[in-house]
Short mmCIF file of C-alpha atoms in Angstrom, two decimals:
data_model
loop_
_atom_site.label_atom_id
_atom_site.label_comp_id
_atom_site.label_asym_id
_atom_site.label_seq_id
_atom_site.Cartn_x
_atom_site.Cartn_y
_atom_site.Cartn_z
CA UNK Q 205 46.66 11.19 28.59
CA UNK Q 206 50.28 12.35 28.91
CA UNK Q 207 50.31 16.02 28.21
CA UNK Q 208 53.14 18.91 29.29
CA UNK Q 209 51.23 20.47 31.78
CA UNK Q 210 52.97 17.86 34.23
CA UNK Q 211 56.16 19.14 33.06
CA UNK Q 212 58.67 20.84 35.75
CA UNK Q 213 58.41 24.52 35.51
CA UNK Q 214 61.87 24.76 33.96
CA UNK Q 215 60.64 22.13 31.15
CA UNK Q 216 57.61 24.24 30.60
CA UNK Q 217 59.06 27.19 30.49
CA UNK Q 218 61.42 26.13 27.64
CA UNK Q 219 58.31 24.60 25.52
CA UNK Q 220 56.80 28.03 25.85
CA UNK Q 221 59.70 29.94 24.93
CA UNK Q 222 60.20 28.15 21.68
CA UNK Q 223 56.86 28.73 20.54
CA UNK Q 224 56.99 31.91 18.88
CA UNK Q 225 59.78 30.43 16.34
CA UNK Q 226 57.73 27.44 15.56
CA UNK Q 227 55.38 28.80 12.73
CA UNK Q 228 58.72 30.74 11.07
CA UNK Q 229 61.07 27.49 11.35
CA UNK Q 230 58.27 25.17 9.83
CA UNK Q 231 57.80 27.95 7.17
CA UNK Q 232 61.46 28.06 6.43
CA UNK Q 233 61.35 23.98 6.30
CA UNK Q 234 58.22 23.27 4.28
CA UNK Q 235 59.81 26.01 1.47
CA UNK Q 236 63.15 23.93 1.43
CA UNK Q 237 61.11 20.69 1.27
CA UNK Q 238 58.82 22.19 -1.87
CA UNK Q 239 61.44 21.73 -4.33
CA UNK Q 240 61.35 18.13 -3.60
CA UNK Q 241 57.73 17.36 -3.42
CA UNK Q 242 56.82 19.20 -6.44
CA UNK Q 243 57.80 16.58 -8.85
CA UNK Q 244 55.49 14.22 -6.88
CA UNK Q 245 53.02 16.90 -5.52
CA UNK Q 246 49.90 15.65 -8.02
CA UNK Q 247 50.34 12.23 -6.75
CA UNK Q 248 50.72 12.89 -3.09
CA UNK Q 249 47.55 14.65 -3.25
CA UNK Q 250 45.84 11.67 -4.60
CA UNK Q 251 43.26 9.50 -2.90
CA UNK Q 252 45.86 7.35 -2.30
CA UNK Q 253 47.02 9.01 1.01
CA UNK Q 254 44.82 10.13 3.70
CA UNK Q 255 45.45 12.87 5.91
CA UNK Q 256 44.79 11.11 9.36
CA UNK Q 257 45.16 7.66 8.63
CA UNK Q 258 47.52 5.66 6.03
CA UNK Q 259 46.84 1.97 5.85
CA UNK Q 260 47.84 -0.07 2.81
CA UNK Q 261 47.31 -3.48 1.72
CA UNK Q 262 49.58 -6.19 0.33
CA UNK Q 263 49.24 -8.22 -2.66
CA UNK Q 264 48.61 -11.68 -1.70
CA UNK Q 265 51.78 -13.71 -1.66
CA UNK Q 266 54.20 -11.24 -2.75
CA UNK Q 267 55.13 -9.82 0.66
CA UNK Q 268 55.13 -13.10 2.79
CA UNK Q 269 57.55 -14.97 -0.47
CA UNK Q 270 60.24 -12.01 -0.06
CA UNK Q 271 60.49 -13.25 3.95
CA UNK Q 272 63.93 -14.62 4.61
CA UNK Q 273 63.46 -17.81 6.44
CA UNK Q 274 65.65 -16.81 9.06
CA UNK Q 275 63.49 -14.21 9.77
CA UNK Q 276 60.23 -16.42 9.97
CA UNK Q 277 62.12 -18.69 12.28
CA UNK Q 278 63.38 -15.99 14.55
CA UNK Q 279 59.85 -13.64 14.81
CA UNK Q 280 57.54 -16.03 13.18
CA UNK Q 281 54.60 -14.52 11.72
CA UNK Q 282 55.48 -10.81 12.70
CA UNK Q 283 57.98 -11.02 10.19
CA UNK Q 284 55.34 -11.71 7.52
CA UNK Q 285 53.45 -8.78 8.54
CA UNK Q 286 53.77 -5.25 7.09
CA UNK Q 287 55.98 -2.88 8.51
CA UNK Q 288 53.99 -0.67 10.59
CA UNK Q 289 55.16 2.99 10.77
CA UNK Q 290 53.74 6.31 12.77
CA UNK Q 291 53.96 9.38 10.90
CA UNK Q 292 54.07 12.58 13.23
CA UNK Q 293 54.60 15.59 10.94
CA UNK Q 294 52.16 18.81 10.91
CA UNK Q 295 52.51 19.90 6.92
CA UNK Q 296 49.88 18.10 5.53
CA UNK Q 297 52.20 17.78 1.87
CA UNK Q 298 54.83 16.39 3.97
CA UNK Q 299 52.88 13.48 5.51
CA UNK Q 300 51.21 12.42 2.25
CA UNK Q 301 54.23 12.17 0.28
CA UNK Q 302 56.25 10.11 2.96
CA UNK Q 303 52.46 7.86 3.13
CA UNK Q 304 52.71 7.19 -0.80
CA UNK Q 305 56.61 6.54 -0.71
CA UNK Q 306 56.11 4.13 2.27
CA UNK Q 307 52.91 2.53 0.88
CA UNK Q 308 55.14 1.03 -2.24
CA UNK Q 309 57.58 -0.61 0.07
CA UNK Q 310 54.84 -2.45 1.50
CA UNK Q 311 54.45 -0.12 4.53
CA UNK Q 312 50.93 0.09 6.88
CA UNK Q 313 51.39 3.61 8.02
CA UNK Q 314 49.09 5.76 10.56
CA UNK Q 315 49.66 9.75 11.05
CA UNK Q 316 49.03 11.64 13.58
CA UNK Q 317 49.41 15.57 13.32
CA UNK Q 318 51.71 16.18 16.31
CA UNK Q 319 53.07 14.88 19.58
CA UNK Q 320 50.20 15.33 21.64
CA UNK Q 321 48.33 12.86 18.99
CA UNK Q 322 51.38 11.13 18.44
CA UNK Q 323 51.67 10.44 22.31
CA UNK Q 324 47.52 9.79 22.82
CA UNK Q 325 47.90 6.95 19.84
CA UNK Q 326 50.57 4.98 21.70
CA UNK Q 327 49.13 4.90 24.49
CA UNK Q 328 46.19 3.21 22.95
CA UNK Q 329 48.03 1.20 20.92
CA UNK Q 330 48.74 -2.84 21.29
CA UNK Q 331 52.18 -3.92 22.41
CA UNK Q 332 54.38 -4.12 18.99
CA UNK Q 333 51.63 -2.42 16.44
CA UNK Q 334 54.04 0.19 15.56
CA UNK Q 335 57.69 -0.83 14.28
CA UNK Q 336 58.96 2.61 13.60
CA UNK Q 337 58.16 6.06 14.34
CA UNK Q 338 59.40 9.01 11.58
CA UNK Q 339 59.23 11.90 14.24
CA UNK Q 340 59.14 15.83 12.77
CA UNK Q 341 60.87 18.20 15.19
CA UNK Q 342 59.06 21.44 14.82
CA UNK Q 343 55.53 21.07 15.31
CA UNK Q 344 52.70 22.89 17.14
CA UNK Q 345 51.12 22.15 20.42
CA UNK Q 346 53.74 19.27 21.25
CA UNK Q 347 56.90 19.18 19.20
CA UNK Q 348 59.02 16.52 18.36
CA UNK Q 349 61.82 16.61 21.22
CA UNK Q 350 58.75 16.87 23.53
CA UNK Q 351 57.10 13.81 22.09
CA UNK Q 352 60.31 11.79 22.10
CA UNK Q 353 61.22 12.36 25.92
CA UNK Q 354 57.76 11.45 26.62
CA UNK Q 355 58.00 8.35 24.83
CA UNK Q 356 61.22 7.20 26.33
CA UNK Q 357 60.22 8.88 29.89
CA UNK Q 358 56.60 8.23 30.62
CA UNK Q 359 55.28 5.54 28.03
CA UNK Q 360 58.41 3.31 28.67
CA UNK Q 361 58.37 2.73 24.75
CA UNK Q 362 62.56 2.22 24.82
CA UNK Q 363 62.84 0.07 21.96
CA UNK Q 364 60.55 1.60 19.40
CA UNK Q 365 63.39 3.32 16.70
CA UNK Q 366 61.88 6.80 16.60
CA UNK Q 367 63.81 8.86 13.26
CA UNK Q 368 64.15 12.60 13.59
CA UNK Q 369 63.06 14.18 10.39
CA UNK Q 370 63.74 17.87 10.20
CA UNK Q 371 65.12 20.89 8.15
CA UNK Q 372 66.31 22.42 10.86
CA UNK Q 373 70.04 23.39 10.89
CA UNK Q 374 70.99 24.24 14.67
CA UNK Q 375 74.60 22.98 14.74
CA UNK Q 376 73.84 21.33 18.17
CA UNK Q 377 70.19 19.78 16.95
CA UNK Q 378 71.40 16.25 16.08
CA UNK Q 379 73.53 15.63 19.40
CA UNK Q 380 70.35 17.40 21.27
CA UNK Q 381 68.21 14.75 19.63
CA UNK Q 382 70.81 11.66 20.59
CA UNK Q 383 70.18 13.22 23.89
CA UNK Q 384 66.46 13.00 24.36
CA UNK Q 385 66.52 9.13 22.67
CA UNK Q 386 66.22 9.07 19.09
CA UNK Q 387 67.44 6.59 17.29
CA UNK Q 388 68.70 8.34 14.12
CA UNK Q 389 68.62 11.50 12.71
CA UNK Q 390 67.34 12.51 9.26
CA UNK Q 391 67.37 16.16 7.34
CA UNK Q 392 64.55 17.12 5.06
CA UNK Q 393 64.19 16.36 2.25
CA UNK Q 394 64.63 12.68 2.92
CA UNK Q 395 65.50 10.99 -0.35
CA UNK Q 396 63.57 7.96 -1.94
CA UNK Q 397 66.37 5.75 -1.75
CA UNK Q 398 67.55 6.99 1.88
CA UNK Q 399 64.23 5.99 2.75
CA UNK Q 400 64.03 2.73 1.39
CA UNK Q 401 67.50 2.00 2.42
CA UNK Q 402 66.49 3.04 6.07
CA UNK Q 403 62.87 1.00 6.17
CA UNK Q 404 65.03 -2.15 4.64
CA UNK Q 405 67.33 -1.75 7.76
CA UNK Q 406 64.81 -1.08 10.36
CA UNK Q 407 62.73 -4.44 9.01
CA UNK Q 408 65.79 -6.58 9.02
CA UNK Q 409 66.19 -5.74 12.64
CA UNK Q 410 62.58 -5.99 14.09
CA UNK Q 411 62.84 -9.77 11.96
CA UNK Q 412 66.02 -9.92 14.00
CA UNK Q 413 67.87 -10.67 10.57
CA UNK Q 414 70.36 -8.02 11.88
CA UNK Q 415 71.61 -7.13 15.24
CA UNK Q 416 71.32 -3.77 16.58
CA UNK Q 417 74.87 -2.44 17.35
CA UNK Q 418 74.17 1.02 18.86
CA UNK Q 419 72.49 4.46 17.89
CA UNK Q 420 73.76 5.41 14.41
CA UNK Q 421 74.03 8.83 15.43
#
């Protein structure tokens, strides 16, 4: 298991030192992000959505018929699969309502509570079993930007898309985040259809319907 004690001293120096701020910043996040979940808040809370672990199903036929041919050619059956996306995000409300948004475009999802989990699935998981990974910043025990460098560093994962998803407004936190190796950068709340735009693109490339032409940072 990957974990920041093997950090430089420098690097763990500046985990510790942000710690403090975490609890206050995710406060000041999750109170910004309550106007939009509130609408939805009865149905996030549903069985639909479980805390640890979001898998859906797909209705026989209707996801494989809505596969351009192209893309079958290109990936084969991969692009008749469901889009496979890891959820890291702390707030509970957070994670449920991005696992019942995803689960009607046909998403399999899988959360894991922060970047230490985030980092231990990954490293169990099969080659290609995640397609995209919607990354919170602040989190406790391993944050985000933490996570991310890992990722890229020590797991080799260089392809994976991983999305910052944050409230934060640090001026500098988006070019930080291009930085470390995310692939795009997202500010809470995350619309429906920014979302569904943004899974549409990230499918059309893993089916290689589209060519990726640089960090759209």
């Amino acid at each position: 298991t990957i974990t920041k004690k093997g950090l430089p001293p420098t690097q763990i120096s500046f985990v510790q030192s942000r710690q403090p701020d975490i609890k206050k910043r995710k406060r000041e996040e999750d109170a910004e992000f309550g106007n939009f979940v509130s609408s939805d808040s009865s149905a996030a809370t549903s069985n639909d959505c479980d805390d640890s672990t979001m898998v859906t199903s797909t209705p026989k036929g209707k996801y494989v018929d809505s596969v351009p041919p192209a893309a079958v050619a290109k990936c084969g059956v991969k692009a008749s699969m469901p889009f496979s996306v890891l959820i890291v995000e702390d707030t509970d409300i957070c994670a449920r309502l991005l696992g019942m948004q995803l689960k009607k475009m046909k998403c399999s999802t899988q959360r894991a509570e922060n970047g230490q989990v985030a980092i231990d699935i990954l490293q169990k998981s099969m080659p290609g079993q995640f397609d995209l990974i919607l990354m919170d910043l602040r989190m406790p025990v391993m944050d985000g930007l933490e996570a991310t460098k890992l990722i890229r560093e020590e797991l080799k994962m260089g392809d994976i898309p991983i999305l910052a998803l944050t409230g934060e407004k640090r001026d500098d936190i988006q070019s930080e985040c291009e930085g470390i190796g995310f692939t795009d950068f997202f500010s809470k709340p995350l619309p429906k259809k920014k979302l569904e735009e943004t899974i549409a693109k990230y499918k059309a490339l893993r089916d290689g319907v589209e060519t990726i032409r640089g960090s759209q940072l």
